[in-house]
Amino acid sequence: MGQVLFIVWRESVEALLVVGILYTWLKNGGAAARGGLPYLWGGVVTGILLALALGGALVGFSEFLSGDGQTYFQIAMVLIAAILIVQMVFWMRKHGRTLKSDLETSLESNVAAGSWWGVFVLTALAIAREGSETAVFLYGIGLSQQTAGAGGLIAAAAIGLALALLTFYLLQLGGKIFSWRRFFQVTEIILLFLAAGLLLTGLEKLIDLLVENVDWLTSSALISQLTAPVWNSAWLLDDTSAFGGLVSMLTGYRAQPALMSVIIYAVYWVAISAALRRPRGGQQKPAVKAVRQQ
């Protein structure tokens, strides 16, 4: 449940940030700008509906498939969720510093053109992007935690949303300790660990499925070596225990990892480390600041 709660919390805060920037600009931009508020809320509702439609489509398509086809689709969604999480982290690293100014520039253009449909589309696309990412994340996480019931997932999502509202309120207050910059710095690290866990889970399931269905892989000495446990750290932290399971879900930890899992995990972090060393985009712009309600 920890993954679901965190993803909903993080994505909801990001969506609230976008809506907060747009709302504050429109509310404080004079009578002409306030005319765009109905379009803003219409865009929010439309974006949410589009995200829900995607979630429903994922579930419906999965139910339509059967046998190995459904299994491969589910594995693909787990891997896509991992890729999207990484993409989201690096997108925010590149655009986070200019997000506020970019949104305000778009709003100014719409006001100058006298068209509020641009506000509607901008808001709908922003919310749909966050919501659709969340839908894919939750679908992939749900598949990687097949023992979790629907009720538990819904409860975790509800708690995550409530925490997002509280977090957004606290971030609006500003402060050096709990700021937008610190929020994104901490959460991007956690997200990268979540992506590592999903990537590992998806590839492990894919390898297991291939070994089961491909005869020559079943008898291959190399595959046997790659799938054999490298060590056993269950004495230190058992990943079948309550706490160990949580650590496993959040980081990809394995008490008895196969050699293939160790290789995948190492390659992932080498690639991520190399990408993190690259300079962020938009260095010349100020960091995203808290949106204060005036």
CSV table of N, CA and C in Angstrom, one decimal, residues 18 20 205:
chain,number,residue,atom,x,y,z
A,18,VAL,N,0.0,23.0,-10.3
A,18,VAL,CA,-0.4,23.5,-11.6
A,18,VAL,C,-1.7,24.3,-11.5
A,20,GLY,N,-3.0,25.6,-8.8
A,20,GLY,CA,-2.7,26.7,-7.9
A,20,GLY,C,-2.1,27.9,-8.6
A,205,LYS,N,9.3,-11.1,-13.5
A,205,LYS,CA,8.1,-11.9,-14.0
A,205,LYS,C,8.2,-12.3,-15.4
